CSV table of C-alpha atoms in Angstrom, one decimal:
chain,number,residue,atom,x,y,z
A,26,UNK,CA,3.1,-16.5,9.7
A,27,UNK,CA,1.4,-13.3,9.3
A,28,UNK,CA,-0.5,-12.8,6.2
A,29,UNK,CA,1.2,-9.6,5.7
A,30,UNK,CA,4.7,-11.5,5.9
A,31,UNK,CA,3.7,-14.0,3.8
A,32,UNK,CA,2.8,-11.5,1.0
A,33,UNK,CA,6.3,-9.8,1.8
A,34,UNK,CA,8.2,-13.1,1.4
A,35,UNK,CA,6.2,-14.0,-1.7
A,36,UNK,CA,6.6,-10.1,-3.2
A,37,UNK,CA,10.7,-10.9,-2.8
A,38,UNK,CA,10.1,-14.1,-4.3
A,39,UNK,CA,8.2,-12.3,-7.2
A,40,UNK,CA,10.8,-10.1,-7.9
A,41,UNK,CA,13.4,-12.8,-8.0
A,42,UNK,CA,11.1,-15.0,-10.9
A,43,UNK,CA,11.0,-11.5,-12.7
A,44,UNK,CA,14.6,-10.8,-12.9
A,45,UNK,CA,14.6,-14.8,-14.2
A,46,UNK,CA,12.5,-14.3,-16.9
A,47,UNK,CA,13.7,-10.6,-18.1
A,48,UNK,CA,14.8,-11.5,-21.0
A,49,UNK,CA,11.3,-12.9,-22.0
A,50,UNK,CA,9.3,-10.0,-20.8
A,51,UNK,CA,10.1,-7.4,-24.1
A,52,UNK,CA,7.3,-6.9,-26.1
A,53,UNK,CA,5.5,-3.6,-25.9
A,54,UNK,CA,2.1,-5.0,-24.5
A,55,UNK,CA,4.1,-6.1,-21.5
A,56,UNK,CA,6.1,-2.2,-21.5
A,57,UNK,CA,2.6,-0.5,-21.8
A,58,UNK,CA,0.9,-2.8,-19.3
A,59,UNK,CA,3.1,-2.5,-16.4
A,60,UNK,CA,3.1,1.2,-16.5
A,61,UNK,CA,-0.2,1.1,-16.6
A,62,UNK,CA,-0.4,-1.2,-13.3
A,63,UNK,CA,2.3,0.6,-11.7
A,64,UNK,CA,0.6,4.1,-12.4
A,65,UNK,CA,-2.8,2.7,-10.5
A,66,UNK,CA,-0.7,0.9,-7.9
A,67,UNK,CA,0.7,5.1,-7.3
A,68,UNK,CA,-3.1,6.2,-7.6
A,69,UNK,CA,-5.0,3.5,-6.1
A,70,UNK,CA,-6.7,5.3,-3.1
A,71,UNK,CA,-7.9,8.2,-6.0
A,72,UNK,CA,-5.1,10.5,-4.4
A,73,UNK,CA,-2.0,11.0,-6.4
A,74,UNK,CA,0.7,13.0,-3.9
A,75,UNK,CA,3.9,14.0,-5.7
A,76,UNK,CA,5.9,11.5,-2.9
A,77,UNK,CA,4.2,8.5,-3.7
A,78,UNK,CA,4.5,9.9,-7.6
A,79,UNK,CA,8.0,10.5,-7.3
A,80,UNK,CA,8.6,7.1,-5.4
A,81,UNK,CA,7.1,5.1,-7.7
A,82,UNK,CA,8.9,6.8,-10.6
A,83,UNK,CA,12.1,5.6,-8.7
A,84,UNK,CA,11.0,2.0,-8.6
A,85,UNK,CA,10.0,2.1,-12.1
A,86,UNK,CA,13.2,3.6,-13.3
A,87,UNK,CA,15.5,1.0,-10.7
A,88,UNK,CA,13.5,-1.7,-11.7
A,89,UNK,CA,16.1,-4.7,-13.1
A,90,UNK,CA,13.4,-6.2,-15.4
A,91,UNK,CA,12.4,-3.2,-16.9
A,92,UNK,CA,15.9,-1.9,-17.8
A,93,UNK,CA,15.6,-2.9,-21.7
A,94,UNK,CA,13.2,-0.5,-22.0
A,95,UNK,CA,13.9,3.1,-22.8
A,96,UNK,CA,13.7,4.9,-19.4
A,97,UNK,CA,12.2,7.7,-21.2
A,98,UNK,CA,9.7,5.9,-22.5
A,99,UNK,CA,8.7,4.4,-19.4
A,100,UNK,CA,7.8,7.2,-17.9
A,101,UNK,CA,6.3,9.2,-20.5
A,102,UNK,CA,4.0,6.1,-20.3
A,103,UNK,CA,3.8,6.2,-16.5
A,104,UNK,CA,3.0,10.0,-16.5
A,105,UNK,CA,0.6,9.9,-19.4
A,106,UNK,CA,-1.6,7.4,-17.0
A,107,UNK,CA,-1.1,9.4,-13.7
A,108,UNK,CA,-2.3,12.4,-15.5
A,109,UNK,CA,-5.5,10.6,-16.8
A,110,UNK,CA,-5.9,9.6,-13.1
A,111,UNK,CA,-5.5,13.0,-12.1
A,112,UNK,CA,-7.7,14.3,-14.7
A,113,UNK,CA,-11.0,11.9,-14.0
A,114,UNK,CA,-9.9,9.0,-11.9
A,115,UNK,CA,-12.9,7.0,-13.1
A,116,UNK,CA,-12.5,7.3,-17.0
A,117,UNK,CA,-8.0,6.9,-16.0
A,118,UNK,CA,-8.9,3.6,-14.5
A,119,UNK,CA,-10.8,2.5,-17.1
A,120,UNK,CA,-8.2,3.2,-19.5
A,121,UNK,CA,-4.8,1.7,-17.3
A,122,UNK,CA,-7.6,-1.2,-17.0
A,123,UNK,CA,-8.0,-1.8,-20.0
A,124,UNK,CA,-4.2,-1.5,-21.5
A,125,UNK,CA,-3.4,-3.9,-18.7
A,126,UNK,CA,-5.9,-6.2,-20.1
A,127,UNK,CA,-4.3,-6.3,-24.1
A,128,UNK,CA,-1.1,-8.0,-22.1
A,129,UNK,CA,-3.8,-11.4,-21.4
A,130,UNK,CA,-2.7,-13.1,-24.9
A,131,UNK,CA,0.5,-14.1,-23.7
A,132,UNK,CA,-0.2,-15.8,-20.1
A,133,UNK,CA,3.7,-15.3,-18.8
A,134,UNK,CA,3.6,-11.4,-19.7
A,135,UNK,CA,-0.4,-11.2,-18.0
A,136,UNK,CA,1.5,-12.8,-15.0
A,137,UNK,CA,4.5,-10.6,-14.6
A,138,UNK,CA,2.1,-7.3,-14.8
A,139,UNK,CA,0.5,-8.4,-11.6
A,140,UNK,CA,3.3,-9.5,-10.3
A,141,UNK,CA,4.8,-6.3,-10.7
A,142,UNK,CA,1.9,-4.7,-9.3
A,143,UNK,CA,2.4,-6.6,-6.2
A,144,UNK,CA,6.3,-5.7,-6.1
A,145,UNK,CA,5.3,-1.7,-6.8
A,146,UNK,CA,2.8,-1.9,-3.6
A,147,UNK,CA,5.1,-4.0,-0.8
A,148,UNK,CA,7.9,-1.5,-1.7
A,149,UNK,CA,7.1,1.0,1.1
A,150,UNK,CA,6.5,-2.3,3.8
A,151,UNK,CA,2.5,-1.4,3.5
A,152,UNK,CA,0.6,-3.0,0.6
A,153,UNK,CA,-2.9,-1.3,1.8
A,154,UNK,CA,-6.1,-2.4,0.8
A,155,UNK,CA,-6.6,0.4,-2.2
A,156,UNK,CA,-3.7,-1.0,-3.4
A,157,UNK,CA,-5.0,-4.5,-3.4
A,158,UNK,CA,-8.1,-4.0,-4.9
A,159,UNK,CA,-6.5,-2.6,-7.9
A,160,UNK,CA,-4.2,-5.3,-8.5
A,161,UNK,CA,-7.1,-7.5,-8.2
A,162,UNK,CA,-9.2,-5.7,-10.8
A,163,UNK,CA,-6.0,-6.2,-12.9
A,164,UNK,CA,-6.1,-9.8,-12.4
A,165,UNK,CA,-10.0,-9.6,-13.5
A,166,UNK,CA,-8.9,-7.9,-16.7
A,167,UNK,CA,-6.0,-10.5,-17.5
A,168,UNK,CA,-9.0,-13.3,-16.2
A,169,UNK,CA,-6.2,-14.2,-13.7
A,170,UNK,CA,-7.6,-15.7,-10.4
A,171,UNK,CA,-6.7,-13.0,-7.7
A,172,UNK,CA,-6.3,-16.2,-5.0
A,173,UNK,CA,-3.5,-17.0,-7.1
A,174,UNK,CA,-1.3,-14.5,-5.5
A,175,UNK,CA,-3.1,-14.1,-2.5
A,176,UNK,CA,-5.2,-10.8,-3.0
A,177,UNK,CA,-8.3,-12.6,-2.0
A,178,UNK,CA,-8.4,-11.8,1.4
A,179,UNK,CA,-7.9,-8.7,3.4
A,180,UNK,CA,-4.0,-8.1,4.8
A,181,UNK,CA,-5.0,-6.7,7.8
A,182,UNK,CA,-7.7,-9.1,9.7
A,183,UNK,CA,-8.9,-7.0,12.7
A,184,UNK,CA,-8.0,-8.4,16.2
A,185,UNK,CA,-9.9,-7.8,19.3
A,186,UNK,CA,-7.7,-6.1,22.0
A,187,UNK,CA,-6.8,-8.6,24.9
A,188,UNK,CA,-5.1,-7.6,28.0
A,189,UNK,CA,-2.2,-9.7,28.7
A,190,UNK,CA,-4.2,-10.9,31.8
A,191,UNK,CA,-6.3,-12.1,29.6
A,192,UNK,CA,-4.6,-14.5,27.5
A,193,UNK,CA,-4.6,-18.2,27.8
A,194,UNK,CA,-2.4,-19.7,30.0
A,195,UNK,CA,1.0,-21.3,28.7
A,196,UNK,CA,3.5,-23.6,29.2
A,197,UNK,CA,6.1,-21.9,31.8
A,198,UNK,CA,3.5,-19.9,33.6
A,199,UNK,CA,3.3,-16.0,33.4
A,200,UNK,CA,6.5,-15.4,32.0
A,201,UNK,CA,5.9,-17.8,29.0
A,202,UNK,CA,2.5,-15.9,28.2
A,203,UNK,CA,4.4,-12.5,28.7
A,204,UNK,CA,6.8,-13.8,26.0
A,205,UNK,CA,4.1,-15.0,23.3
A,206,UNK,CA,1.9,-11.7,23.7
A,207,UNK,CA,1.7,-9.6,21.1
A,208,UNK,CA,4.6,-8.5,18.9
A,209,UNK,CA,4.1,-5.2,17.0
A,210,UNK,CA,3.5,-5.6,13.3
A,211,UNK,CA,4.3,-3.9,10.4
A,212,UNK,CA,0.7,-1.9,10.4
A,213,UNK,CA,1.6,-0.8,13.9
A,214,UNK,CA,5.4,0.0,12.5
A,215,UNK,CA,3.4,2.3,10.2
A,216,UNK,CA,1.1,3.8,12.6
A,217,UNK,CA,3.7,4.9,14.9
A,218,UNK,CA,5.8,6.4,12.2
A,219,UNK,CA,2.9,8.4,10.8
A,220,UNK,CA,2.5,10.0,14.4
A,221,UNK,CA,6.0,10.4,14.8
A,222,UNK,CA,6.4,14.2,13.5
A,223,UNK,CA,4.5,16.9,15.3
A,224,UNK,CA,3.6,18.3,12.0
A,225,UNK,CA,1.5,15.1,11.5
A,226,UNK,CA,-0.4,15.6,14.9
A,227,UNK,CA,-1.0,18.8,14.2
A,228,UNK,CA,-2.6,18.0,10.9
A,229,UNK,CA,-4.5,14.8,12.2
A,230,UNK,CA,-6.1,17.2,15.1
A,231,UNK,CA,-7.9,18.4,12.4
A,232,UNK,CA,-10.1,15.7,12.6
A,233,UNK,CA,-10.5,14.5,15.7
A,234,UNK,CA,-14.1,16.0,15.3
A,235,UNK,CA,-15.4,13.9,12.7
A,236,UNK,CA,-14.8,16.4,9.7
A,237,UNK,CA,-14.1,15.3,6.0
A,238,UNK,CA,-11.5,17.9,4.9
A,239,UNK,CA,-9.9,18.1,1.7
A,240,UNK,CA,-6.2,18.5,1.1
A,241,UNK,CA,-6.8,22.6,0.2
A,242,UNK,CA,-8.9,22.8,2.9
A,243,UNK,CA,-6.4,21.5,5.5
A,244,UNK,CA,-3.6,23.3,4.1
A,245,UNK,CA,-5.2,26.9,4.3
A,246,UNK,CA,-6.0,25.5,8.2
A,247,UNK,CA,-2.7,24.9,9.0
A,248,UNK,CA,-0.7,27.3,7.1
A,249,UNK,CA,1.3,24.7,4.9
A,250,UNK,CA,1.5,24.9,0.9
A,251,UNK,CA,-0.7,22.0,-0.7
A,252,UNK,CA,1.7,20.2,-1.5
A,253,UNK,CA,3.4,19.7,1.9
A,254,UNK,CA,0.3,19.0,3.6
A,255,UNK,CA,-0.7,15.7,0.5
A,256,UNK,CA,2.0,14.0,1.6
A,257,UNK,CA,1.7,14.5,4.8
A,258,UNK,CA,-2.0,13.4,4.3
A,259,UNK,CA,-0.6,10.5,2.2
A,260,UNK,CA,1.7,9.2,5.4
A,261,UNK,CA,-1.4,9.6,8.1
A,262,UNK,CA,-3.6,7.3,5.5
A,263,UNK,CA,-0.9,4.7,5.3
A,264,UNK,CA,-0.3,4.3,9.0
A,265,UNK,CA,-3.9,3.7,9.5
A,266,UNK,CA,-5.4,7.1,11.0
A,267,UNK,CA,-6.9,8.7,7.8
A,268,UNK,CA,-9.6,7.1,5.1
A,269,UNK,CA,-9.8,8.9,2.1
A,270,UNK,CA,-12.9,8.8,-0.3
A,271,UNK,CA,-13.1,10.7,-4.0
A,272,UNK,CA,-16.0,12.8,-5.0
A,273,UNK,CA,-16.1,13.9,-8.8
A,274,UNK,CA,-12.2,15.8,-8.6
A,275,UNK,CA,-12.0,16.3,-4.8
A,276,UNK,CA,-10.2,13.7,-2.5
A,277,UNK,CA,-11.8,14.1,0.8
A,278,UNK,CA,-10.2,12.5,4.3
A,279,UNK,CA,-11.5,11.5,7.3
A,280,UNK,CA,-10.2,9.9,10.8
A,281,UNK,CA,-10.5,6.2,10.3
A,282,UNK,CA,-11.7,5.4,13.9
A,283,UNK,CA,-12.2,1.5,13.3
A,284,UNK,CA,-8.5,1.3,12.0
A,285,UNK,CA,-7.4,3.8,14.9
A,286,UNK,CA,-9.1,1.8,17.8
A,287,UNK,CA,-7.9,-1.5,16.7
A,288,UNK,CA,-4.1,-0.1,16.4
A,289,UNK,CA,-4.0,1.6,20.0
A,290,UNK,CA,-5.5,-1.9,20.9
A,291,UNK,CA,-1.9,-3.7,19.7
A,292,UNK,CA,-0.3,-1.1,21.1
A,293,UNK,CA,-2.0,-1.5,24.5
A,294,UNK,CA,-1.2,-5.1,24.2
A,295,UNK,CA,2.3,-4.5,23.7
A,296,UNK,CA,3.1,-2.0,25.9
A,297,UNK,CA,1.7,-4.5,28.5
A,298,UNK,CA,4.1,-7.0,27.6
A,299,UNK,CA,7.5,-6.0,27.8
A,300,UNK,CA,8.8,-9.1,28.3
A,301,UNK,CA,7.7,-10.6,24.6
A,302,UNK,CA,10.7,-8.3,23.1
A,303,UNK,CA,13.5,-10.1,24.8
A,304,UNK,CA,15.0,-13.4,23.2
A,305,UNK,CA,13.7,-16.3,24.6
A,306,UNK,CA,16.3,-18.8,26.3
């Protein structure tokens, strides 16, 4: 199983144990701490784009284990965080960090704030790898082993593009290796989608020359309010063809060429195997 799958299943699993255990998750260190997380988890790649805001908002305020809180209080606590983010991203992590971190005397409630960390990021099918590595921080504040839920090792391991020619030989013959080629995955899911509105290639040609461009910087280019153009930004970054990198206030983004080339790899692969979608007999 795919390690992305396997964090899927065990983020679904996560959830289940927290509805469980609602009832024990009360106190206010637990409330403060899991806005906390669930603010960086919205933050994590030092871009905060009022979808992903708004999205995570949503979660927060659908959230079964959650729902003895006051929902305004919630998000008062969410927004205070995302706004400390915005502010200085450095000095905002320190501080979610180190809220998270009062939650560590009561090992349960240390537990459930990475778990719902972990829930928070697999909610859009695509717990990148800014997202990780602020979970795991968490889990260095709460002196939780990140290899206890998996964060240890990258989600997406990079795979050399084979032709279908190429691949071993199988029991069958041809048609057996046709059907055990490669399957899309769920970063490829995500890649497609991201290149699925012409508004998005337009924005992406932006930097098929190598420039870093900020979010103002791309909007005035392409006409669209700066708004508009951030989440459109925030889509291209999840499916893989954007990087993003902060300098003091100013998010910059760049064509992520490693990530590109190893995602029109699948697809090659795929697209060369037509015969690995149909059902086996």
């Amino acid at each position: 199983m795919a390690l992305w799958d396997r964090l899927r299943e065990t983020a679904q699993t996560m959830q289940a144990q927290l509805t469980a255990k609602k009832h024990e998750l009360q106190s206010g260190a637990f409330r403060d701490a899991s806005m906390a997380m669930c603010a960086l988890v919205a933050a994590a790649d030092g871009t905060i784009d009022p979808s992903e805001r708004r999205r995570v908002a949503q979660l927060v305020a659908t959230n079964d284990v959650l729902h003895h809180f006051p929902p305004d209080a919630l998000h008062r606590r969410f927004e205070e965080h995302l706004d400390q983010l915005t502010a200085d991203f450095t000095l905002g992590k320190v501080s979610a960090l180190q809220e998270i971190g009062k939650a560590k005397r009561k090992p349960a409630e240390a537990r459930a704030v990475i778990q719902i960390g972990i829930v928070i990021g697999c909610a859009d099918g695509h717990f990148d790898d800014s997202e990780r590595a602020v979970v795991r921080e968490a889990c260095s504040a709460l002196d939780i082993p990140p290899a206890e839920f998996d964060l240890h090792r990258p989600l997406r391991v990079p795979r050399p593009y084979r032709a279908v020619d190429e691949l071993p030989a199988a029991p069958g013959g041809e048609e057996a290796a046709h059907r055990e080629a490669v399957l899309p995955d769920d970063d490829l899911q995500v890649f497609l989608k991201a290149l699925a509105s012409s508004t998005r290639q337009k924005l992406f040609a932006h930097f098929a020359d190598g420039e870093e461009l900020t979010v103002g910087e791309v909007a005035e280019r392409a006409g669209l309010g700066p708004s508009t153009t951030s989440e459109h930004l925030a889509v291209l970054r999840r499916g893989g063809l954007l990087q993003s990198t902060r300098s003091g206030k100013l998010v910059r983004y760049r064509a992520d060429k490693e990530g590109i080339a190893e995602l029109l790899g699948q697809l090659h692969s795929y697209l060369r195997s037509p015969s690995g979608v149909r059902d086996t007999p």
